[in-house]
Coordinates of C-alpha atoms in Angstrom, one line a residue:
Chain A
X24 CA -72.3 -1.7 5.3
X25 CA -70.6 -2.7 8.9
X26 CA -69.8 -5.9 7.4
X27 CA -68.5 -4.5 4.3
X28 CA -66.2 -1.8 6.4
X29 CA -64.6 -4.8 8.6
X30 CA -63.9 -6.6 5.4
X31 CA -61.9 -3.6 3.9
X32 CA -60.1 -3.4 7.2
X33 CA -58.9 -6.5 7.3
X34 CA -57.3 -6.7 3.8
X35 CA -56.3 -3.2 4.2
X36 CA -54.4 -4.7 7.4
X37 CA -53.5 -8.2 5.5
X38 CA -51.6 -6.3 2.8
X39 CA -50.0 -3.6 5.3
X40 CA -48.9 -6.9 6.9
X41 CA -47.4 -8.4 3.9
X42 CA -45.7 -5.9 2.6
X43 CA -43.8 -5.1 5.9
X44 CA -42.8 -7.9 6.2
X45 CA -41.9 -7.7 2.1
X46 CA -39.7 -4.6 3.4
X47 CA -37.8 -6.6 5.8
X48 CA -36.6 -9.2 4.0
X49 CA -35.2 -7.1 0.7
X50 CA -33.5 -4.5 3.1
X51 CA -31.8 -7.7 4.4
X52 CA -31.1 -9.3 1.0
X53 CA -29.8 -6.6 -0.2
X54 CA -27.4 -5.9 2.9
X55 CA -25.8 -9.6 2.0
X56 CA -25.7 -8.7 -1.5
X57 CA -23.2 -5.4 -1.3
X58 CA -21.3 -7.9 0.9
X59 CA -20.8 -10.5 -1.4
X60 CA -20.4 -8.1 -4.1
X61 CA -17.2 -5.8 -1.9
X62 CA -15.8 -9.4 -1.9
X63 CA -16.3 -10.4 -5.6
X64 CA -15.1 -6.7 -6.7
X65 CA -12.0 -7.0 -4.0
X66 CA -10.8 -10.4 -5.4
X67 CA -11.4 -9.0 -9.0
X68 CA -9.0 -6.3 -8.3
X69 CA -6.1 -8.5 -6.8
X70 CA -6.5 -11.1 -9.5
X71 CA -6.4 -8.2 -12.4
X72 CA -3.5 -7.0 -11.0
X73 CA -1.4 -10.0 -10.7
X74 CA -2.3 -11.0 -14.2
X75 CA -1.1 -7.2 -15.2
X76 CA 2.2 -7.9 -13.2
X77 CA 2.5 -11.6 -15.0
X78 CA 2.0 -9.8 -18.4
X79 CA 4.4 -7.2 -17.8
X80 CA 7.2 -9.5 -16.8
X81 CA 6.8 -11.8 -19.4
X82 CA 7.0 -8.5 -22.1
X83 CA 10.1 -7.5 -20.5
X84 CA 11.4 -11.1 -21.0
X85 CA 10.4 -11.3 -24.3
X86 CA 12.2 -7.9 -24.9
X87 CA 15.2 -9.1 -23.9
X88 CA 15.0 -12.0 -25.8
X89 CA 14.0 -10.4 -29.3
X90 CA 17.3 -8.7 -28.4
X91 CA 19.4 -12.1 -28.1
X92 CA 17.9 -13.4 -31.4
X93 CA 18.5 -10.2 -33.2
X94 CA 22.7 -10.4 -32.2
X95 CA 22.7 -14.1 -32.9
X96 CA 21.0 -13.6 -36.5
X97 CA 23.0 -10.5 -37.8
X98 CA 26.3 -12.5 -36.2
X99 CA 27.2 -9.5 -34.4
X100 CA 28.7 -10.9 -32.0
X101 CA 31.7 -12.1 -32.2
X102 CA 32.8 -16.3 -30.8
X103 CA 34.4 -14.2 -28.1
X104 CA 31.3 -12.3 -27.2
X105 CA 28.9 -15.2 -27.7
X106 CA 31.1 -17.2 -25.0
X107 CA 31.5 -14.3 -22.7
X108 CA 27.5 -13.9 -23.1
X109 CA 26.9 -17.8 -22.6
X110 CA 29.1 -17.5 -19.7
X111 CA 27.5 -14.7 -17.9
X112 CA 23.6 -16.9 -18.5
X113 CA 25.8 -19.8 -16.9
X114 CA 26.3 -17.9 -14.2
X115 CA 23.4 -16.7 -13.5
X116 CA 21.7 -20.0 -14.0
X117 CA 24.3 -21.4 -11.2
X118 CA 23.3 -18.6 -9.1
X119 CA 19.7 -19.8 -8.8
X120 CA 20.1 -23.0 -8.9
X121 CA 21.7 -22.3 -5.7
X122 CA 25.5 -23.7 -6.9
X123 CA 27.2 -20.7 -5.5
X124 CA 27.7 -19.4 -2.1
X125 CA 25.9 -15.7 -1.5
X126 CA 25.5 -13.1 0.5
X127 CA 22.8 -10.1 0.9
X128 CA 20.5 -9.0 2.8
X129 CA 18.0 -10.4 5.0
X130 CA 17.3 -12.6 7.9
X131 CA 18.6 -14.7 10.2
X132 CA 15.7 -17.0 12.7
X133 CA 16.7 -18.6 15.0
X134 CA 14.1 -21.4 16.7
X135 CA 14.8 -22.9 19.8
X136 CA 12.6 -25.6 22.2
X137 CA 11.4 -24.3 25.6
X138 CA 11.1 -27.7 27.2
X139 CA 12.0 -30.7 26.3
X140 CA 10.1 -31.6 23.5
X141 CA 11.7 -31.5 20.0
X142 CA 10.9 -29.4 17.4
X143 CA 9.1 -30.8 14.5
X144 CA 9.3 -30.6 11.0
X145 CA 6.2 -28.9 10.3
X146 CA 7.5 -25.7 12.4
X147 CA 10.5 -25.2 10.5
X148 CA 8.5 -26.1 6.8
X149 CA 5.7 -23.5 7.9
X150 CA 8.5 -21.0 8.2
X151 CA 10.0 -21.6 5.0
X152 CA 6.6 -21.0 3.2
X153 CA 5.9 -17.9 4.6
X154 CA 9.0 -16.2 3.9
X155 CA 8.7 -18.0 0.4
X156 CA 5.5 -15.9 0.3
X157 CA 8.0 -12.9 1.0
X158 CA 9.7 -13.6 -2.3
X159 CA 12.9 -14.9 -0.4
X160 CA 15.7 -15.4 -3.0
X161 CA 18.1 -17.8 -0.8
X162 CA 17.4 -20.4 2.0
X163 CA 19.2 -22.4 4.5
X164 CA 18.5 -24.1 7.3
X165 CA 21.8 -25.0 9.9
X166 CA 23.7 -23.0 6.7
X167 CA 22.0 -26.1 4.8
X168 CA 21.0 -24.6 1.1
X169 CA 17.5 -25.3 0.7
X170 CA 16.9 -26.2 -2.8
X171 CA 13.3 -27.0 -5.0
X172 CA 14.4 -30.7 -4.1
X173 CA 15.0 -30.4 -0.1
X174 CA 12.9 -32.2 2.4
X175 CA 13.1 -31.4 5.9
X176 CA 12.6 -34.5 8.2
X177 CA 12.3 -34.6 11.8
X178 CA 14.0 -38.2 12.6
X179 CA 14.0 -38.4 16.8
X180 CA 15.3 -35.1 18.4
X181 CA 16.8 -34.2 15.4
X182 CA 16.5 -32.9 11.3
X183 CA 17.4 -34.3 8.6
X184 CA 18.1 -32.1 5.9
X185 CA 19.1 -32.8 1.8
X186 CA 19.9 -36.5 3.9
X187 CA 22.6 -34.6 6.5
X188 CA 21.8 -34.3 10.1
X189 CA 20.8 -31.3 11.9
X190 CA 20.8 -30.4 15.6
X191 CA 18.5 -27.6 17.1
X192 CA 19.0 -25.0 17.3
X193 CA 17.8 -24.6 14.2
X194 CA 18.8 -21.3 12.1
X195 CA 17.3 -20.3 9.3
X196 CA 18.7 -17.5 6.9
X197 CA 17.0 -15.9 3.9
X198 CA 17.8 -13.2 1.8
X199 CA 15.0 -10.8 0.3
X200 CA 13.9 -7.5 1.1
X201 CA 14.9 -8.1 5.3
X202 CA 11.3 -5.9 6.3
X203 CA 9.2 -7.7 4.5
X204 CA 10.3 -11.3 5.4
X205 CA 10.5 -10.2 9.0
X206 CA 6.5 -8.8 8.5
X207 CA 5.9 -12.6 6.7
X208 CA 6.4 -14.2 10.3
X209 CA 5.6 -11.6 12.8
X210 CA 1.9 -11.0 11.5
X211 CA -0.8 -11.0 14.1
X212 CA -2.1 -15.0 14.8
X213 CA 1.2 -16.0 12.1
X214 CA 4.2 -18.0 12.3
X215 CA 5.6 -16.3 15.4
X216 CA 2.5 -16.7 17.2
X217 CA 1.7 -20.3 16.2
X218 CA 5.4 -21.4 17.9
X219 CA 5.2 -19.7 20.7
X220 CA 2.1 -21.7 21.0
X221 CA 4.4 -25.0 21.0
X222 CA 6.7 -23.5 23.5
X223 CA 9.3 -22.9 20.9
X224 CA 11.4 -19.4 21.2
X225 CA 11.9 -17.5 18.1
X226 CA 14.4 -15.1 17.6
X227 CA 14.5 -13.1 14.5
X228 CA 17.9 -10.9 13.8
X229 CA 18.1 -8.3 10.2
X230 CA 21.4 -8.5 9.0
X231 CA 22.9 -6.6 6.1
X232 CA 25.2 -9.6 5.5
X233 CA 23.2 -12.9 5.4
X234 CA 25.9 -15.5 3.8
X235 CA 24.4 -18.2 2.7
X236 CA 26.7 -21.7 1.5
X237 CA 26.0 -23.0 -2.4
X238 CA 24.4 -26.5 -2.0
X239 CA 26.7 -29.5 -1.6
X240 CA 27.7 -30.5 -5.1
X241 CA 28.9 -34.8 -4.4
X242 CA 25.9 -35.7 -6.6
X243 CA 23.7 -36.6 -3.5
X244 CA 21.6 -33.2 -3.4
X245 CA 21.4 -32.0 -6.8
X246 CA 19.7 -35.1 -8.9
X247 CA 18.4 -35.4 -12.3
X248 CA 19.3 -38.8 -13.4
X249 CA 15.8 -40.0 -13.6
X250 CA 14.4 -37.0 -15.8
X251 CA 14.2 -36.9 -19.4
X252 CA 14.3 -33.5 -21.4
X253 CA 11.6 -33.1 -23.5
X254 CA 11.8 -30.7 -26.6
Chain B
X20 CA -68.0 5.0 14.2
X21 CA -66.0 7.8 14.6
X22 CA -63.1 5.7 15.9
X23 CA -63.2 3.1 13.1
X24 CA -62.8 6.2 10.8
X25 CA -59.6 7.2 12.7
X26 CA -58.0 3.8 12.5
X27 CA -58.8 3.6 8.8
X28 CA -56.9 7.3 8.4
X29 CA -53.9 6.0 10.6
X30 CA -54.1 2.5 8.5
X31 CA -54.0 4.1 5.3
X32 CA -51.4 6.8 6.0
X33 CA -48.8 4.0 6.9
X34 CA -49.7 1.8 3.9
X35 CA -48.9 5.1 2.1
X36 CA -45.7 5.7 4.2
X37 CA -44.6 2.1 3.5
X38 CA -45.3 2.0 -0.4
X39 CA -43.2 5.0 -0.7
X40 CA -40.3 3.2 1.3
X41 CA -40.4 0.2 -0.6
X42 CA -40.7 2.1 -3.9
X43 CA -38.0 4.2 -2.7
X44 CA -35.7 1.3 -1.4
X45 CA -36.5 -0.9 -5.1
X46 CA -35.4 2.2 -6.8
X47 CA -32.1 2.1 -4.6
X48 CA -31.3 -1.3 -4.8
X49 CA -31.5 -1.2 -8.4
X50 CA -29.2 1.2 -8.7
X51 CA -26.8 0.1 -6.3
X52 CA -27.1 -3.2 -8.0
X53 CA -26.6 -1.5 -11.9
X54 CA -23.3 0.2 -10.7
X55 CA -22.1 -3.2 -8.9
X56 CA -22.8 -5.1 -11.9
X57 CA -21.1 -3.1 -14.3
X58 CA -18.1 -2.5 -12.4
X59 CA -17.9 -6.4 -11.2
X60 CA -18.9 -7.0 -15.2
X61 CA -16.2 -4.4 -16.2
X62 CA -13.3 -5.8 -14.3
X63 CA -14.2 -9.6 -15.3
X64 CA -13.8 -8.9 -18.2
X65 CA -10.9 -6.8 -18.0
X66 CA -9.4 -9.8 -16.1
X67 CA -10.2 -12.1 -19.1
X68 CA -8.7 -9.9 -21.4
X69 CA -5.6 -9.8 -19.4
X70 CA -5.6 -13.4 -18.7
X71 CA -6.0 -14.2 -22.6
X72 CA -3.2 -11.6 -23.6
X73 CA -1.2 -13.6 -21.0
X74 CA -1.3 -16.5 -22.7
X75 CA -1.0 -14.9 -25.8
X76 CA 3.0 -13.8 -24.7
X77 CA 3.4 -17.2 -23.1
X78 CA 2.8 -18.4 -26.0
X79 CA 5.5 -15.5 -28.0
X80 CA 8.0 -16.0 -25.2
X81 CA 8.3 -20.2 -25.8
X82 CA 8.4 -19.3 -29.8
X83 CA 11.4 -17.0 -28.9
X84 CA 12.9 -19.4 -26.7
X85 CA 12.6 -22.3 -28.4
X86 CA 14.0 -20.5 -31.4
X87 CA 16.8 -19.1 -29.3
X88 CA 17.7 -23.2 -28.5
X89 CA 17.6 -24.4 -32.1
X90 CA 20.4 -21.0 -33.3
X91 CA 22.8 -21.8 -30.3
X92 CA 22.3 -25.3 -31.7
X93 CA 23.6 -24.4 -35.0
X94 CA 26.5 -22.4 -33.4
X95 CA 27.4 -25.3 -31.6
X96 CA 27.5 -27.2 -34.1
X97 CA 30.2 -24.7 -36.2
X98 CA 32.2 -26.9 -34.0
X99 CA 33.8 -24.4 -31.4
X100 CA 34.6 -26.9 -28.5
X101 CA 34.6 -24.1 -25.9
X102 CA 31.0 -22.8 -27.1
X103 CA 29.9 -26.9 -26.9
X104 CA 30.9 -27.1 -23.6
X105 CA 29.1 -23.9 -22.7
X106 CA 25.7 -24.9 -24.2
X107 CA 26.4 -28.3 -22.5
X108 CA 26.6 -26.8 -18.9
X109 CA 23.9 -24.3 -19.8
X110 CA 21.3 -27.3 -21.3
X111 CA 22.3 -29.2 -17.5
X112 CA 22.0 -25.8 -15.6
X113 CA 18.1 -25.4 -17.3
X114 CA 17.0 -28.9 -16.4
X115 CA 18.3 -28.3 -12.7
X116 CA 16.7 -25.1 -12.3
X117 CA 13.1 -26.7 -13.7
X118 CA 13.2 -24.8 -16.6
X119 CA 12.3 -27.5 -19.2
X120 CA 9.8 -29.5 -19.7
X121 CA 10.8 -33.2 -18.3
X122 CA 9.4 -36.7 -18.4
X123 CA 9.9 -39.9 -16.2
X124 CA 8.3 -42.5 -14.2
X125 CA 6.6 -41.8 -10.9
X126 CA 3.4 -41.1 -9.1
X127 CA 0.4 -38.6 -9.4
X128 CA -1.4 -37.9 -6.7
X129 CA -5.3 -36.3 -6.9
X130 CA -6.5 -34.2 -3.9
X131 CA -10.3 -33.2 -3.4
X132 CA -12.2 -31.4 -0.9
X133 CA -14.3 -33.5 1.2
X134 CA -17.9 -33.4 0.5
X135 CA -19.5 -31.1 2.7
X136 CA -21.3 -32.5 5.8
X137 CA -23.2 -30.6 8.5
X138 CA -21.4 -31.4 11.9
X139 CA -18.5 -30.3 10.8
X140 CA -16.2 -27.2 10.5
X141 CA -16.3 -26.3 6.9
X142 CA -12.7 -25.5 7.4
X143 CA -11.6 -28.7 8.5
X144 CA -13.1 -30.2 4.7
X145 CA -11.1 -28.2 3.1
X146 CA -7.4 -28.6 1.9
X147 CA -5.4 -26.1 3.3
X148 CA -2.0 -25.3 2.4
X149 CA 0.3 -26.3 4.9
X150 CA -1.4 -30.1 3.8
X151 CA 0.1 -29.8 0.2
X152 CA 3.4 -28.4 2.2
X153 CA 3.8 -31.3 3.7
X154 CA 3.2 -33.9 0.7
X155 CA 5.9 -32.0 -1.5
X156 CA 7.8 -32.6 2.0
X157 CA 7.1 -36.2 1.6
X158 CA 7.6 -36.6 -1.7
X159 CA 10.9 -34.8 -1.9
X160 CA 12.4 -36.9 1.0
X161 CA 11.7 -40.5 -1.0
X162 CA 13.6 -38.5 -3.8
X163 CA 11.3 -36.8 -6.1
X164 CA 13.4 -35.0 -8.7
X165 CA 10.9 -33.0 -10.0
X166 CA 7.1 -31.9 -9.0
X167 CA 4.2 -29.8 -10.2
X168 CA 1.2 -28.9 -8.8
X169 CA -1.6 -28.2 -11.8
X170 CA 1.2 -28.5 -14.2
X171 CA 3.1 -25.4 -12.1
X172 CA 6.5 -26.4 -11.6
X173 CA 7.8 -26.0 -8.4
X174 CA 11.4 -24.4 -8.3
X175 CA 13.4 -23.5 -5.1
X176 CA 11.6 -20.6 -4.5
X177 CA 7.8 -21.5 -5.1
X178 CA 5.5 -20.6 -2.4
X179 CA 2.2 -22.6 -2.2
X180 CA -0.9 -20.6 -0.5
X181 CA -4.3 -20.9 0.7
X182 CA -6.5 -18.2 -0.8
X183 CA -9.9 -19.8 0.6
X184 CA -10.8 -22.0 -1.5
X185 CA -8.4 -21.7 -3.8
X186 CA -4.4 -22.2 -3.6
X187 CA -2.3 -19.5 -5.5
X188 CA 1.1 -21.1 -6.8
X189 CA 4.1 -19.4 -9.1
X190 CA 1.3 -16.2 -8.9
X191 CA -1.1 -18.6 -10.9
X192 CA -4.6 -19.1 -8.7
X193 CA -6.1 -22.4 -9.2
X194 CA -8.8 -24.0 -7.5
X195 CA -9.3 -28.0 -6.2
X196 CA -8.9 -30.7 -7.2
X197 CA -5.2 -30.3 -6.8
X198 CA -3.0 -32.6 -9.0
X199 CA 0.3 -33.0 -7.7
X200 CA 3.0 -35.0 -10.3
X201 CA 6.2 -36.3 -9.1
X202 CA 9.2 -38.2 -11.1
X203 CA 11.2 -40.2 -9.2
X204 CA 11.0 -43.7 -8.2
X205 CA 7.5 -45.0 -8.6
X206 CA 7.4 -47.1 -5.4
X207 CA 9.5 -45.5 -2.8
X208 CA 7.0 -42.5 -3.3
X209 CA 3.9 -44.1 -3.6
X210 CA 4.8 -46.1 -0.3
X211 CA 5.5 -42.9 1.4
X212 CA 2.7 -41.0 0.5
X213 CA 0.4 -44.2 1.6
X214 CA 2.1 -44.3 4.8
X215 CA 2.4 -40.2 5.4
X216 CA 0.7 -39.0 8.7
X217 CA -0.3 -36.0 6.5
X218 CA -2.1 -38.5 4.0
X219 CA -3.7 -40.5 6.7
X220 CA -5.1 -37.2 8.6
X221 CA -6.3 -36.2 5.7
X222 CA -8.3 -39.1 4.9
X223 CA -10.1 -39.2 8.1
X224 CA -11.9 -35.9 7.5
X225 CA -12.8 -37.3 4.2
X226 CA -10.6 -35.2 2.0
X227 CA -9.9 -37.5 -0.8
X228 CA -6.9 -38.6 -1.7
X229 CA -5.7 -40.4 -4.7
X230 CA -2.3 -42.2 -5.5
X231 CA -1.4 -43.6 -8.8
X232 CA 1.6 -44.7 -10.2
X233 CA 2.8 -43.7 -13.3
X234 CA 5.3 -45.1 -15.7
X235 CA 5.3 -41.8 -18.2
X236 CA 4.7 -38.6 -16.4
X237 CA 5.4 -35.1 -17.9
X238 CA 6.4 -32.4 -15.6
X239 CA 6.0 -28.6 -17.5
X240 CA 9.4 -26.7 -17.3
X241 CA 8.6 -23.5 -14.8
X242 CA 7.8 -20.4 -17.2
X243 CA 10.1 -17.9 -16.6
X244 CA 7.6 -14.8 -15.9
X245 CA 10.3 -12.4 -14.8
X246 CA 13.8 -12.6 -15.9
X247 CA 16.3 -14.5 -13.9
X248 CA 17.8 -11.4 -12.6
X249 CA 14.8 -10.4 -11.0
X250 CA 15.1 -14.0 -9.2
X251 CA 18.7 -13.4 -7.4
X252 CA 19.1 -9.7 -7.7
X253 CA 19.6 -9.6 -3.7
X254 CA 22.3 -12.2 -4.4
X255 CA 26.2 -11.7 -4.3
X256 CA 28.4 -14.4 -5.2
X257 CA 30.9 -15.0 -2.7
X258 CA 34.3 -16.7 -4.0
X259 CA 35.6 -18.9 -1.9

């Protein structure tokens, strides 16, 4: 009877044991699960949105485009209006492509080397990307246009930009919304931070009337000889 | 005798106690887990949907373009000299801006995580973005004329970012291996790629690198998401 009583006890207390220590571990798993899931579900959202965005844009576009078609099938417009219309397209296209000088608004940076060392590429190419990020419409560098085909090369204390050279201090203008690129580089452990950190002094100036100069048009910058349309 | 009865009661009453929690806790869970997975379920597929009916007016928006292309052709070929010229400078104006698809000679380059090992930094295995910033760098100053990276074109204003383990370019999120294309001349960049501090840093932590030259590459014209005025509407020409 005593033996039988000790027995209970014991697997009694075995499976009191095991299933605390059961308890434990599923509280925890759990915990890491909502985790992972808060991620999965916040990454979910930002995707779905951007693809929402993406499809939207590319409606508009396609409206606009059903609308093109339609004049140039019913020959509604005139030759007068058809050049007028390719005109204004050439324009625009000439505008991107960065073939015309412009002015806007946004900012002006202004980096500068606290000692003696001199600033390297990779400073001036991380701030480029970032206020890329900031959907920046126009660049320079030293009232250099930067273009989809620009490198920016540090060659001994100085830059070499679309194969000119470039003396520090270096200034950077963009044009975009003049808040947001200004938040693209200020942000806490960003750009702004990361220079300082190299002892180079950043000075960042909003300005309402940002000019920026239409990339040099001798043939050296703007090259396409070596690509082939494909239809 | 007595006593052993007493630690039986106390015994028993927290096995009860306990069952209840767990039973209590397995109910929670469950539920906590039914609404995650339907609402992370839910928005997958919602993102799906979306992505397909992307493609879907990708795919509506070249038709239309493409078709737009072949009735300017036929105007220009009424023969109006003025409207010639015009779809001349516009053809020249789409190639510069990246809008068409182009071919040439020139080098593809493969990049990979580094398989992982313990004793390091997962972060320093990983490609981050300032890495492919500085390759397009590289490429661009032997000459490259026109780039992609996973068949995005890359226009004046692309940005390039490191989401994790993923990058995120023209708004498209794509994860590694990155495959960067370049046309240009075949051994000027291949040479400068080999030779890149970028390139050789990245090798010794093992992120793999690969360099080919190519004699017939095809580069994907950028797809114009938004319409050009959305892409210079802070822009005012200034005459000169």
């Amino acid at each position: 009877m005593k033996l039988f009583r000790e027995a209970a006890l014991t697997v009694v207390c075995l499976v009191l044991g095991i299933t605390i220590a059961m308890q434990y571990r599923s509280v925890k798993i759990n915990n890491t699960l909502a985790v992972y899931e808060q991620q999965r579900v916040n990454d979910l959202i930002t995707d779905l949105l951007r693809e929402q965005e993406n499809n939207k844009q590319l409606q508009r576009r396609i409206d606009e485009l059903q609308k093109d078609l339609e004049n140039l099938r019913t020959g509604t417009n005139s030759e007068n209006e058809t050049i007028q219309e390719l005109k204004k397209e050439n324009e625009k296209l000439e505008i991107l492509a960065g073939l015309k000088t412009v002015k806007g608004k946004g900012i002006i940076v202004t980096l500068e080397s606290m000692d003696n060392t001199p600033i390297d590429d990779y400073s001036i190419l991380t701030v480029l990307n970032e206020l890329r990020a900031a959907d920046v419409q126009a660049l320079a560098v030293n009232d250099e246009r930067i273009i989809a085909t620009s490198e920016v090369r540090r060659v001994g204390s100085y830059m070499v930009v679309n194969g000119r050279k470039l003396l520090p201090p270096y200034v950077i203008k963009a044009i975009a919304d003049p808040q947001k690129l200004e938040n693209s580089l200020t942000v806490m452990a960003g750009v702004v931070d990361m220079l300082k950190y190299y002892n180079i002094k950043v000075d960042i100036k909003k300005d309402d009337n940002v000019i920026i100069p239409a990339v040099r048009d001798d043939g050296t910058v703007l090259r396409y000889d070596l690509l082939t349309p494909v239809e | 005798m007595r006593g052993s009865k007493g630690v039986l009661f106390v015994v028993f009453l927290l096995f009860g106690m306990i069952i209840t929690m767990q039973f209590r806790t397995i109910l929670l869970a469950q539920q906590q887990n039914n609404t995650g997975q339907t609402s992370v379920q839910a928005l997958a597929s919602e993102l799906e949907q979306a992505k397909n009916e992307g493609i879907k007016l990708l795919e509506e928006l070249q038709r239309l373009e493409k078709e737009k292309n072949e009735m300017m052709r036929q105007i220009s070929n009424d023969g109006n000299p003025v409207i010639n010229e015009l779809l001349n400078k516009r053809q020249e104006l789409l190639v510069l801006n990246g809008f068409t698809d182009v071919k040439g000679s020139g080098v593809v380059i493969t990049l990979n995580d580094a398989p992982a090992r313990e004793e390091m930094d997962p972060s320093q295995l990983i490609i981050h973005d300032m890495d492919i910033v500085q390759i397009l760098n590289v490429l661009r100053s032997a000459g490259a004329q026109a780039i992609s990276i996973n068949d995005e074109r890359i226009i004046t204003t692309s940005r390039h970012f490191c989401v994790g383990p993923t990058i995120l370019i023209n708004q498209k999120r794509y994860p590694v291996p990155y495959v960067i294309k370049a046309i240009g001349d075949p051994d000027e960049m291949y040479n400068a790629i080999e030779q890149s501090e970028a390139v050789i840093i990245m090798r010794i932590y093992n992120i793999q690198v690969d360099v080919r030259k190519e004699s017939e590459i095809l580069i994907p014209g950028y797809k114009v998401y938004g319409n050009i005025e959305n892409m210079i509407s802070g822009l005012e020409v200034v005459e000169k």
